[in-house]
Amino acid sequence: MADMQSDAGERTEAATPKKRDESRRKGSVAKSTEVNSALILLAAILILQGVGSMLAGRLMELIRTFFGMAGRMPVNDANVQTWVSQIVVFVLVTIGPIMLGLMVIGAVASVSQVGLHFYWEPMSPKFHKLNPLKGLKRLLISKHSAVELFKNLMKIVVVGFVGYSAVKGMIEDSLVLMDSDAGEVITFMTSSALSAATKMGLAFLVLAALDYAFQRYEHEESLKMTKQEVKEEGKMAEGDPQVKGRIRSIQRQIAYKRMMQDVPKADVVVTNPTHVAVALKYDVANMNAPKVIAKGAELIAQRIKEIAFAHNIPVMEDRILARTLYKTVEVGEEIPEKMFQAVAQLLAYIFRMRNAAAAAR
């Protein structure tokens, strides 16, 4: 018994779709912020490699303009506003598109990890998280904090080693610059810095991919359910048996009332004669074949016959036909082709009797 309880309490079952959806609504998803940072960093490095010289040229032009006007323009409100407006325009025109592109890359990195979903619950304030004691406990003695500390140390070691290796090779190449002019030195330093930054960014991206894989694993483990939880969720999805039974009972009552309301519309009621009753209706203009509009056994059969007698509906005894119709044709269905002849003879007899009675009047 103890072993069974232990197995029931172990989280060994994969999360159900309902559990995953609830987790997502609460903001618990597999996501690595390192992926965003690595992609943005690499994108920024590539942009600097592509348009860095253009940005430097525009910045130098702006600086020359300011220094050229510094000795000729007095410092007053109008001139300060002009300088500030020029700086704002420079930032918006030159740096703005780059910043916007980096923001888009960050957004795409987030969406690629968790998908495009909007839920209010993760953004709602949670005041219990403001407790400094609980926050200090999570920071110092939690498993999550230990894992984050280890990951940060690994990032420092790996990225630092890659950067050191890149710079070490560049130092040896820089010895040939002793007799070079300032322009060549600046060009070498710029290209070397961008090359080292690219290698470090790629190393950071590899670590980010590993971190994302770890986050997915950890998230899947946190979502796992016990066998009892899966069973309880299945019961909830199916619904309470008592509620379902009550619903079925109400549905049967509604169907019974509707069926009894249709009996007065029947052309004939076929019985066997005591246990089964089947009410048939045939509208030549609207039906391809006679239709069963009511049927029942025992007490329901007696009620069908009572209504038929009360509304002068013919009640005919045919044991075989009544039992066959009751077993094979549902209420609202037309009779099958193999019964056409038997039912047609019965209806023809009823219609002849009805016509004869009408002529006698």
mmCIF file of C-alpha atoms in Angstrom:
data_model
loop_
_atom_site.group_PDB
_atom_site.id
_atom_site.type_symbol
_atom_site.label_atom_id
_atom_site.label_comp_id
_atom_site.label_asym_id
_atom_site.label_seq_id
_atom_site.Cartn_x
_atom_site.Cartn_y
_atom_site.Cartn_z
ATOM 1 C CA MET A 1 0.000 0.000 0.000
ATOM 2 C CA ALA A 2 2.846 2.392 0.879
ATOM 3 C CA ASP A 3 4.535 1.658 -2.442
ATOM 4 C CA MET A 4 1.331 2.418 -4.330
ATOM 5 C CA GLN A 5 0.942 5.745 -2.502
ATOM 6 C CA SER A 6 4.573 6.580 -3.232
ATOM 7 C CA ASP A 7 4.121 5.859 -6.945
ATOM 8 C CA ALA A 8 0.960 7.960 -7.029
ATOM 9 C CA GLY A 9 2.863 10.893 -5.503
ATOM 10 C CA GLU A 10 5.805 10.810 -7.913
ATOM 11 C CA ARG A 11 5.679 13.251 -10.818
ATOM 12 C CA THR A 12 6.359 10.859 -13.671
ATOM 13 C CA GLU A 13 3.615 11.752 -16.165
ATOM 14 C CA ALA A 14 3.982 14.287 -18.971
ATOM 15 C CA ALA A 15 1.918 17.430 -18.576
ATOM 16 C CA THR A 16 -1.521 17.464 -20.160
ATOM 17 C CA PRO A 17 -2.536 20.228 -22.618
ATOM 18 C CA LYS A 18 -4.709 21.758 -19.896
ATOM 19 C CA LYS A 19 -1.782 21.903 -17.461
ATOM 20 C CA ARG A 20 0.433 23.493 -20.137
ATOM 21 C CA ASP A 21 -2.193 26.106 -20.941
ATOM 22 C CA GLU A 22 -2.637 26.999 -17.256
ATOM 23 C CA SER A 23 1.130 27.294 -16.861
ATOM 24 C CA ARG A 24 1.377 29.576 -19.898
ATOM 25 C CA ARG A 25 -1.447 31.769 -18.593
ATOM 26 C CA LYS A 26 0.513 32.252 -15.370
ATOM 27 C CA GLY A 27 3.607 33.276 -17.343
ATOM 28 C CA SER A 28 5.541 30.071 -16.686
ATOM 29 C CA VAL A 29 7.229 29.229 -20.002
ATOM 30 C CA ALA A 30 10.549 27.833 -21.173
ATOM 31 C CA LYS A 31 12.532 30.952 -22.030
ATOM 32 C CA SER A 32 16.166 32.013 -21.878
ATOM 33 C CA THR A 33 16.967 35.718 -21.697
ATOM 34 C CA GLU A 34 20.497 34.799 -22.732
ATOM 35 C CA VAL A 35 19.244 34.049 -26.262
ATOM 36 C CA ASN A 36 17.846 37.582 -26.578
ATOM 37 C CA SER A 37 21.038 39.125 -25.245
ATOM 38 C CA ALA A 38 23.291 37.039 -27.494
ATOM 39 C CA LEU A 39 21.313 37.786 -30.662
ATOM 40 C CA ILE A 40 21.124 41.512 -29.908
ATOM 41 C CA LEU A 41 24.859 41.598 -29.148
ATOM 42 C CA LEU A 42 25.784 39.818 -32.390
ATOM 43 C CA ALA A 43 23.411 42.018 -34.397
ATOM 44 C CA ALA A 44 24.987 45.148 -32.888
ATOM 45 C CA ILE A 45 28.483 43.882 -33.748
ATOM 46 C CA LEU A 46 27.461 43.122 -37.338
ATOM 47 C CA ILE A 47 25.896 46.574 -37.672
ATOM 48 C CA LEU A 48 29.075 48.205 -36.394
ATOM 49 C CA GLN A 49 31.115 46.201 -38.877
ATOM 50 C CA GLY A 50 28.822 47.257 -41.714
ATOM 51 C CA VAL A 51 28.058 50.908 -40.981
ATOM 52 C CA GLY A 52 30.476 51.714 -38.170
ATOM 53 C CA SER A 53 32.691 53.874 -40.395
ATOM 54 C CA MET A 54 29.647 55.799 -41.636
ATOM 55 C CA LEU A 55 28.455 56.421 -38.070
ATOM 56 C CA ALA A 56 31.932 57.549 -37.030
ATOM 57 C CA GLY A 57 32.110 59.943 -39.991
ATOM 58 C CA ARG A 58 28.734 61.521 -39.153
ATOM 59 C CA LEU A 59 29.679 61.822 -35.510
ATOM 60 C CA MET A 60 32.975 63.496 -36.429
ATOM 61 C CA GLU A 61 31.108 65.898 -38.704
ATOM 62 C CA LEU A 62 28.713 66.812 -35.894
ATOM 63 C CA ILE A 63 31.603 67.351 -33.461
ATOM 64 C CA ARG A 64 33.463 69.569 -35.959
ATOM 65 C CA THR A 65 30.324 71.639 -36.460
ATOM 66 C CA PHE A 66 29.921 72.218 -32.728
ATOM 67 C CA PHE A 67 33.560 73.051 -32.132
ATOM 68 C CA GLY A 68 33.545 75.348 -35.154
ATOM 69 C CA MET A 69 30.572 77.294 -33.798
ATOM 70 C CA ALA A 70 31.766 77.267 -30.186
ATOM 71 C CA GLY A 71 33.946 80.339 -30.569
ATOM 72 C CA ARG A 72 31.501 82.325 -32.720
ATOM 73 C CA MET A 73 28.098 81.666 -31.137
ATOM 74 C CA PRO A 74 27.211 83.007 -27.674
ATOM 75 C CA VAL A 75 25.692 80.616 -25.143
ATOM 76 C CA ASN A 76 22.014 81.571 -24.793
ATOM 77 C CA ASP A 77 18.640 79.825 -24.784
ATOM 78 C CA ALA A 78 18.141 80.000 -28.539
ATOM 79 C CA ASN A 79 21.571 78.583 -29.380
ATOM 80 C CA VAL A 80 21.302 75.834 -26.750
ATOM 81 C CA GLN A 81 17.922 74.818 -28.181
ATOM 82 C CA THR A 82 19.473 74.709 -31.662
ATOM 83 C CA TRP A 83 22.339 72.490 -30.503
ATOM 84 C CA VAL A 84 20.009 70.163 -28.602
ATOM 85 C CA SER A 85 17.670 69.877 -31.586
ATOM 86 C CA GLN A 86 20.625 68.989 -33.845
ATOM 87 C CA ILE A 87 21.732 66.282 -31.418
ATOM 88 C CA VAL A 88 18.188 64.886 -31.221
ATOM 89 C CA VAL A 89 17.905 64.819 -35.011
ATOM 90 C CA PHE A 90 21.297 63.085 -35.264
ATOM 91 C CA VAL A 91 20.210 60.412 -32.761
ATOM 92 C CA LEU A 92 16.822 59.846 -34.428
ATOM 93 C CA VAL A 93 18.139 59.714 -37.978
ATOM 94 C CA THR A 94 21.428 57.885 -37.400
ATOM 95 C CA ILE A 95 21.050 55.770 -34.279
ATOM 96 C CA GLY A 96 17.242 55.472 -34.119
ATOM 97 C CA PRO A 97 16.855 52.915 -36.936
ATOM 98 C CA ILE A 98 19.626 50.813 -35.437
ATOM 99 C CA MET A 99 17.976 50.805 -31.999
ATOM 100 C CA LEU A 100 14.622 49.984 -33.577
ATOM 101 C CA GLY A 101 16.182 47.081 -35.475
ATOM 102 C CA LEU A 102 17.753 45.722 -32.279
ATOM 103 C CA MET A 103 14.382 45.964 -30.517
ATOM 104 C CA VAL A 104 12.754 43.993 -33.334
ATOM 105 C CA ILE A 105 15.456 41.318 -33.095
ATOM 106 C CA GLY A 106 14.867 41.041 -29.340
ATOM 107 C CA ALA A 107 11.109 40.731 -29.863
ATOM 108 C CA VAL A 108 11.554 38.067 -32.564
ATOM 109 C CA ALA A 109 13.901 36.119 -30.272
ATOM 110 C CA SER A 110 11.260 36.134 -27.513
ATOM 111 C CA VAL A 111 8.409 35.128 -29.829
ATOM 112 C CA SER A 112 10.473 32.312 -31.341
ATOM 113 C CA GLN A 113 10.912 30.820 -27.874
ATOM 114 C CA VAL A 114 7.432 31.124 -26.365
ATOM 115 C CA GLY A 115 5.128 32.035 -29.253
ATOM 116 C CA LEU A 116 2.871 35.054 -29.619
ATOM 117 C CA HIS A 117 0.456 35.060 -26.663
ATOM 118 C CA PHE A 118 -0.988 37.801 -24.471
ATOM 119 C CA TYR A 119 -2.188 37.081 -20.935
ATOM 120 C CA TRP A 120 -2.968 39.599 -18.201
ATOM 121 C CA GLU A 121 -2.226 37.366 -15.225
ATOM 122 C CA PRO A 122 1.602 37.481 -15.518
ATOM 123 C CA MET A 123 1.424 41.293 -15.598
ATOM 124 C CA SER A 124 -0.867 41.633 -12.580
ATOM 125 C CA PRO A 125 0.883 42.843 -9.382
ATOM 126 C CA LYS A 126 1.881 40.129 -6.905
ATOM 127 C CA PHE A 127 2.421 41.828 -3.558
ATOM 128 C CA HIS A 128 3.609 38.650 -1.821
ATOM 129 C CA LYS A 129 6.802 38.891 -3.894
ATOM 130 C CA LEU A 130 7.638 42.188 -2.189
ATOM 131 C CA ASN A 131 8.474 40.405 1.060
ATOM 132 C CA PRO A 132 12.245 41.039 1.494
ATOM 133 C CA LEU A 133 12.742 37.980 3.715
ATOM 134 C CA LYS A 134 11.323 35.598 1.125
ATOM 135 C CA GLY A 135 13.300 37.331 -1.596
ATOM 136 C CA LEU A 136 16.521 36.989 0.423
ATOM 137 C CA LYS A 137 15.765 33.319 1.036
ATOM 138 C CA ARG A 138 15.247 32.675 -2.689
ATOM 139 C CA LEU A 139 18.449 34.565 -3.465
ATOM 140 C CA LEU A 140 20.739 32.837 -0.981
ATOM 141 C CA ILE A 141 19.585 29.276 -0.346
ATOM 142 C CA SER A 142 17.401 28.274 -3.284
ATOM 143 C CA LYS A 143 18.391 25.717 -5.914
ATOM 144 C CA HIS A 144 17.532 28.218 -8.645
ATOM 145 C CA SER A 145 20.024 30.756 -7.272
ATOM 146 C CA ALA A 146 22.784 28.144 -7.155
ATOM 147 C CA VAL A 147 22.110 27.159 -10.774
ATOM 148 C CA GLU A 148 22.086 30.801 -11.905
ATOM 149 C CA LEU A 149 25.379 31.445 -10.080
ATOM 150 C CA PHE A 150 26.975 28.445 -11.795
ATOM 151 C CA LYS A 151 25.704 29.584 -15.225
ATOM 152 C CA ASN A 152 27.050 33.095 -14.712
ATOM 153 C CA LEU A 153 30.449 31.742 -13.697
ATOM 154 C CA MET A 154 30.491 29.531 -16.784
ATOM 155 C CA LYS A 155 29.654 32.526 -18.997
ATOM 156 C CA ILE A 156 32.500 34.538 -17.496
ATOM 157 C CA VAL A 157 34.984 31.680 -17.861
ATOM 158 C CA VAL A 158 34.053 30.644 -21.404
ATOM 159 C CA VAL A 159 33.532 34.105 -22.889
ATOM 160 C CA GLY A 160 36.589 35.403 -21.071
ATOM 161 C CA PHE A 161 38.729 32.568 -22.394
ATOM 162 C CA VAL A 162 37.536 33.167 -25.967
ATOM 163 C CA GLY A 163 38.218 36.880 -25.618
ATOM 164 C CA TYR A 164 41.660 36.265 -24.138
ATOM 165 C CA SER A 165 42.555 33.863 -26.966
ATOM 166 C CA ALA A 166 41.427 36.385 -29.585
ATOM 167 C CA VAL A 167 43.305 39.299 -28.030
ATOM 168 C CA LYS A 168 46.456 37.236 -27.467
ATOM 169 C CA GLY A 169 46.783 36.562 -31.199
ATOM 170 C CA MET A 170 46.152 40.229 -31.999
ATOM 171 C CA ILE A 171 48.919 41.388 -29.653
ATOM 172 C CA GLU A 172 51.448 39.426 -31.661
ATOM 173 C CA ASP A 173 50.145 40.965 -34.907
ATOM 174 C CA SER A 174 50.279 44.468 -33.444
ATOM 175 C CA LEU A 175 54.071 44.455 -33.249
ATOM 176 C CA VAL A 176 54.275 45.377 -36.933
ATOM 177 C CA LEU A 177 52.413 48.658 -36.206
ATOM 178 C CA MET A 178 55.372 50.294 -34.446
ATOM 179 C CA ASP A 179 56.340 52.175 -37.596
ATOM 180 C CA SER A 180 52.740 52.766 -38.835
ATOM 181 C CA ASP A 181 50.831 56.063 -38.769
ATOM 182 C CA ALA A 182 47.865 56.832 -36.522
ATOM 183 C CA GLY A 183 45.279 55.936 -39.160
ATOM 184 C CA GLU A 184 46.620 52.425 -39.619
ATOM 185 C CA VAL A 185 46.792 51.933 -35.849
ATOM 186 C CA ILE A 186 43.172 53.034 -35.410
ATOM 187 C CA THR A 187 42.015 50.801 -38.258
ATOM 188 C CA PHE A 188 43.841 47.801 -36.793
ATOM 189 C CA MET A 189 42.465 48.437 -33.304
ATOM 190 C CA THR A 190 38.925 48.807 -34.634
ATOM 191 C CA SER A 191 39.005 45.658 -36.768
ATOM 192 C CA SER A 192 40.692 43.694 -33.996
ATOM 193 C CA ALA A 193 38.131 44.810 -31.422
ATOM 194 C CA LEU A 194 35.227 43.890 -33.716
ATOM 195 C CA SER A 195 36.812 40.512 -34.509
ATOM 196 C CA ALA A 196 37.292 39.716 -30.825
ATOM 197 C CA ALA A 197 33.769 40.902 -30.026
ATOM 198 C CA THR A 198 32.351 38.657 -32.797
ATOM 199 C CA LYS A 199 34.120 35.589 -31.426
ATOM 200 C CA MET A 200 32.960 36.375 -27.901
ATOM 201 C CA GLY A 201 29.417 36.975 -29.172
ATOM 202 C CA LEU A 202 29.366 33.602 -30.947
ATOM 203 C CA ALA A 203 30.604 31.895 -27.793
ATOM 204 C CA PHE A 204 27.872 33.701 -25.855
ATOM 205 C CA LEU A 205 25.294 32.506 -28.413
ATOM 206 C CA VAL A 206 26.391 28.873 -27.963
ATOM 207 C CA LEU A 207 26.019 29.250 -24.194
ATOM 208 C CA ALA A 208 22.603 30.854 -24.709
ATOM 209 C CA ALA A 209 21.455 27.894 -26.831
ATOM 210 C CA LEU A 210 22.589 25.499 -24.092
ATOM 211 C CA ASP A 211 20.804 27.620 -21.508
ATOM 212 C CA TYR A 212 17.600 27.513 -23.554
ATOM 213 C CA ALA A 213 17.826 23.715 -23.775
ATOM 214 C CA PHE A 214 18.304 23.576 -20.004
ATOM 215 C CA GLN A 215 15.353 25.927 -19.434
ATOM 216 C CA ARG A 216 13.107 23.714 -21.585
ATOM 217 C CA TYR A 217 14.200 20.612 -19.688
ATOM 218 C CA GLU A 218 13.655 22.295 -16.325
ATOM 219 C CA HIS A 219 10.268 23.619 -17.432
ATOM 220 C CA GLU A 220 9.119 20.182 -18.616
ATOM 221 C CA GLU A 221 10.217 18.675 -15.316
ATOM 222 C CA SER A 222 8.283 21.304 -13.360
ATOM 223 C CA LEU A 223 5.134 20.574 -15.387
ATOM 224 C CA LYS A 224 5.179 16.831 -14.803
ATOM 225 C CA MET A 225 2.164 15.446 -12.989
ATOM 226 C CA THR A 226 1.425 12.517 -10.739
ATOM 227 C CA LYS A 227 -0.775 9.688 -12.002
ATOM 228 C CA GLN A 228 -3.443 10.788 -9.541
ATOM 229 C CA GLU A 229 -3.405 14.348 -10.904
ATOM 230 C CA VAL A 230 -3.807 13.052 -14.466
ATOM 231 C CA LYS A 231 -6.701 10.874 -13.335
ATOM 232 C CA GLU A 232 -8.414 13.735 -11.486
ATOM 233 C CA GLU A 233 -8.013 16.044 -14.480
ATOM 234 C CA GLY A 234 -9.531 13.382 -16.715
ATOM 235 C CA LYS A 235 -12.530 13.149 -14.410
ATOM 236 C CA MET A 236 -12.951 16.920 -14.452
ATOM 237 C CA ALA A 237 -12.730 16.980 -18.242
ATOM 238 C CA GLU A 238 -15.386 14.288 -18.513
ATOM 239 C CA GLY A 239 -17.539 16.002 -15.922
ATOM 240 C CA ASP A 240 -19.062 14.929 -12.621
ATOM 241 C CA PRO A 241 -20.911 11.589 -13.150
ATOM 242 C CA GLN A 242 -23.839 12.816 -11.061
ATOM 243 C CA VAL A 243 -24.108 16.016 -13.062
ATOM 244 C CA LYS A 244 -23.833 14.106 -16.337
ATOM 245 C CA GLY A 245 -26.532 11.691 -15.163
ATOM 246 C CA ARG A 246 -28.802 14.570 -14.245
ATOM 247 C CA ILE A 247 -28.243 16.169 -17.658
ATOM 248 C CA ARG A 248 -29.074 12.906 -19.422
ATOM 249 C CA SER A 249 -32.222 12.574 -17.330
ATOM 250 C CA ILE A 250 -33.357 16.075 -18.287
ATOM 251 C CA GLN A 251 -32.580 15.380 -21.941
ATOM 252 C CA ARG A 252 -34.657 12.200 -21.815
ATOM 253 C CA GLN A 253 -37.567 14.092 -20.252
ATOM 254 C CA ILE A 254 -37.421 16.769 -22.947
ATOM 255 C CA ALA A 255 -37.260 14.141 -25.700
ATOM 256 C CA TYR A 256 -40.186 12.252 -24.120
ATOM 257 C CA LYS A 257 -42.378 15.379 -23.982
ATOM 258 C CA ARG A 258 -41.523 16.314 -27.567
ATOM 259 C CA MET A 259 -42.258 12.766 -28.743
ATOM 260 C CA MET A 260 -45.638 12.693 -27.000
ATOM 261 C CA GLN A 261 -46.522 16.042 -28.560
ATOM 262 C CA ASP A 262 -45.928 14.506 -32.008
ATOM 263 C CA VAL A 263 -48.175 11.454 -31.476
ATOM 264 C CA PRO A 264 -51.399 13.348 -32.441
ATOM 265 C CA LYS A 265 -49.752 14.087 -35.828
ATOM 266 C CA ALA A 266 -49.326 10.373 -36.617
ATOM 267 C CA ASP A 267 -51.233 8.560 -39.354
ATOM 268 C CA VAL A 268 -51.147 5.213 -37.546
ATOM 269 C CA VAL A 269 -49.780 3.577 -34.386
ATOM 270 C CA VAL A 270 -48.457 0.030 -34.799
ATOM 271 C CA THR A 271 -48.458 -2.246 -31.713
ATOM 272 C CA ASN A 272 -47.524 -5.841 -30.874
ATOM 273 C CA PRO A 273 -50.150 -5.263 -29.095
ATOM 274 C CA THR A 274 -49.188 -4.670 -25.424
ATOM 275 C CA HIS A 275 -45.421 -4.191 -25.040
ATOM 276 C CA VAL A 276 -44.403 -1.995 -27.998
ATOM 277 C CA ALA A 277 -45.998 0.932 -29.843
ATOM 278 C CA VAL A 278 -44.612 2.827 -32.856
ATOM 279 C CA ALA A 279 -46.249 5.968 -34.310
ATOM 280 C CA LEU A 280 -45.815 6.514 -38.071
ATOM 281 C CA LYS A 281 -46.298 9.661 -40.150
ATOM 282 C CA TYR A 282 -46.229 9.964 -43.944
ATOM 283 C CA ASP A 283 -46.433 13.279 -45.816
ATOM 284 C CA VAL A 284 -46.341 12.564 -49.527
ATOM 285 C CA ALA A 285 -45.276 16.126 -50.397
ATOM 286 C CA ASN A 286 -42.404 16.430 -47.912
ATOM 287 C CA MET A 287 -41.195 12.886 -47.129
ATOM 288 C CA ASN A 288 -39.473 10.259 -49.234
ATOM 289 C CA ALA A 289 -40.753 7.496 -46.942
ATOM 290 C CA PRO A 290 -42.859 7.113 -43.787
ATOM 291 C CA LYS A 291 -41.137 8.377 -40.647
ATOM 292 C CA VAL A 292 -41.189 7.136 -37.051
ATOM 293 C CA ILE A 293 -42.290 10.110 -34.919
ATOM 294 C CA ALA A 294 -42.684 8.248 -31.600
ATOM 295 C CA LYS A 295 -41.975 4.835 -30.141
ATOM 296 C CA GLY A 296 -41.802 3.186 -26.761
ATOM 297 C CA ALA A 297 -42.124 0.038 -24.720
ATOM 298 C CA GLU A 298 -44.205 -0.920 -21.691
ATOM 299 C CA LEU A 299 -45.563 2.239 -19.970
ATOM 300 C CA ILE A 300 -44.442 4.549 -22.775
ATOM 301 C CA ALA A 301 -46.192 2.286 -25.277
ATOM 302 C CA GLN A 302 -49.408 2.454 -23.240
ATOM 303 C CA ARG A 303 -49.136 6.261 -23.110
ATOM 304 C CA ILE A 304 -48.665 6.457 -26.908
ATOM 305 C CA LYS A 305 -51.799 4.346 -27.438
ATOM 306 C CA GLU A 306 -53.793 6.465 -24.969
ATOM 307 C CA ILE A 307 -52.903 9.649 -26.845
ATOM 308 C CA ALA A 308 -53.678 7.954 -30.169
ATOM 309 C CA PHE A 309 -57.141 6.872 -28.955
ATOM 310 C CA ALA A 310 -57.800 10.362 -27.575
ATOM 311 C CA HIS A 311 -57.054 11.947 -30.982
ATOM 312 C CA ASN A 312 -58.731 9.234 -33.097
ATOM 313 C CA ILE A 313 -55.435 7.941 -34.498
ATOM 314 C CA PRO A 314 -55.815 4.373 -35.811
ATOM 315 C CA VAL A 315 -54.041 1.774 -33.635
ATOM 316 C CA MET A 316 -53.180 -1.345 -35.640
ATOM 317 C CA GLU A 317 -51.776 -4.619 -34.312
ATOM 318 C CA ASP A 318 -48.812 -6.113 -36.232
ATOM 319 C CA ARG A 319 -46.411 -7.924 -33.937
ATOM 320 C CA ILE A 320 -43.530 -8.470 -36.359
ATOM 321 C CA LEU A 321 -43.687 -4.995 -37.923
ATOM 322 C CA ALA A 322 -43.987 -3.256 -34.553
ATOM 323 C CA ARG A 323 -41.007 -5.065 -33.043
ATOM 324 C CA THR A 324 -38.876 -4.567 -36.173
ATOM 325 C CA LEU A 325 -39.632 -0.836 -36.324
ATOM 326 C CA TYR A 326 -38.958 -0.441 -32.592
ATOM 327 C CA LYS A 327 -35.557 -2.176 -32.776
ATOM 328 C CA THR A 328 -34.205 -0.797 -36.067
ATOM 329 C CA VAL A 329 -35.611 2.708 -36.602
ATOM 330 C CA GLU A 330 -34.943 5.664 -34.292
ATOM 331 C CA VAL A 331 -37.387 8.490 -33.650
ATOM 332 C CA GLY A 332 -37.183 11.039 -36.471
ATOM 333 C CA GLU A 333 -35.792 8.534 -39.008
ATOM 334 C CA GLU A 334 -37.502 7.297 -42.146
ATOM 335 C CA ILE A 335 -38.183 3.573 -42.396
ATOM 336 C CA PRO A 336 -35.691 1.454 -44.398
ATOM 337 C CA GLU A 337 -36.496 0.279 -47.891
ATOM 338 C CA LYS A 338 -37.027 -3.341 -46.815
ATOM 339 C CA MET A 339 -40.091 -2.251 -44.784
ATOM 340 C CA PHE A 340 -41.674 -0.146 -47.524
ATOM 341 C CA GLN A 341 -44.127 -2.836 -48.680
ATOM 342 C CA ALA A 342 -45.420 -3.786 -45.222
ATOM 343 C CA VAL A 343 -45.854 -0.168 -44.109
ATOM 344 C CA ALA A 344 -47.336 0.846 -47.475
ATOM 345 C CA GLN A 345 -50.032 -1.839 -47.202
ATOM 346 C CA LEU A 346 -50.855 -0.685 -43.696
ATOM 347 C CA LEU A 347 -51.024 2.994 -44.648
ATOM 348 C CA ALA A 348 -53.046 2.237 -47.768
ATOM 349 C CA TYR A 349 -55.600 0.438 -45.602
ATOM 350 C CA ILE A 350 -55.729 3.411 -43.189
ATOM 351 C CA PHE A 351 -56.123 5.946 -46.013
ATOM 352 C CA ARG A 352 -58.937 3.862 -47.593
ATOM 353 C CA MET A 353 -60.755 3.750 -44.268
ATOM 354 C CA ARG A 354 -60.264 7.514 -43.824
ATOM 355 C CA ASN A 355 -61.569 8.252 -47.329
ATOM 356 C CA ALA A 356 -64.553 5.966 -46.850
ATOM 357 C CA ALA A 357 -65.453 7.668 -43.587
ATOM 358 C CA ALA A 358 -65.145 11.081 -45.234
ATOM 359 C CA ALA A 359 -67.414 9.984 -48.143
ATOM 360 C CA ALA A 360 -70.024 8.622 -45.732
ATOM 361 C CA ARG A 361 -70.356 12.036 -44.144
#
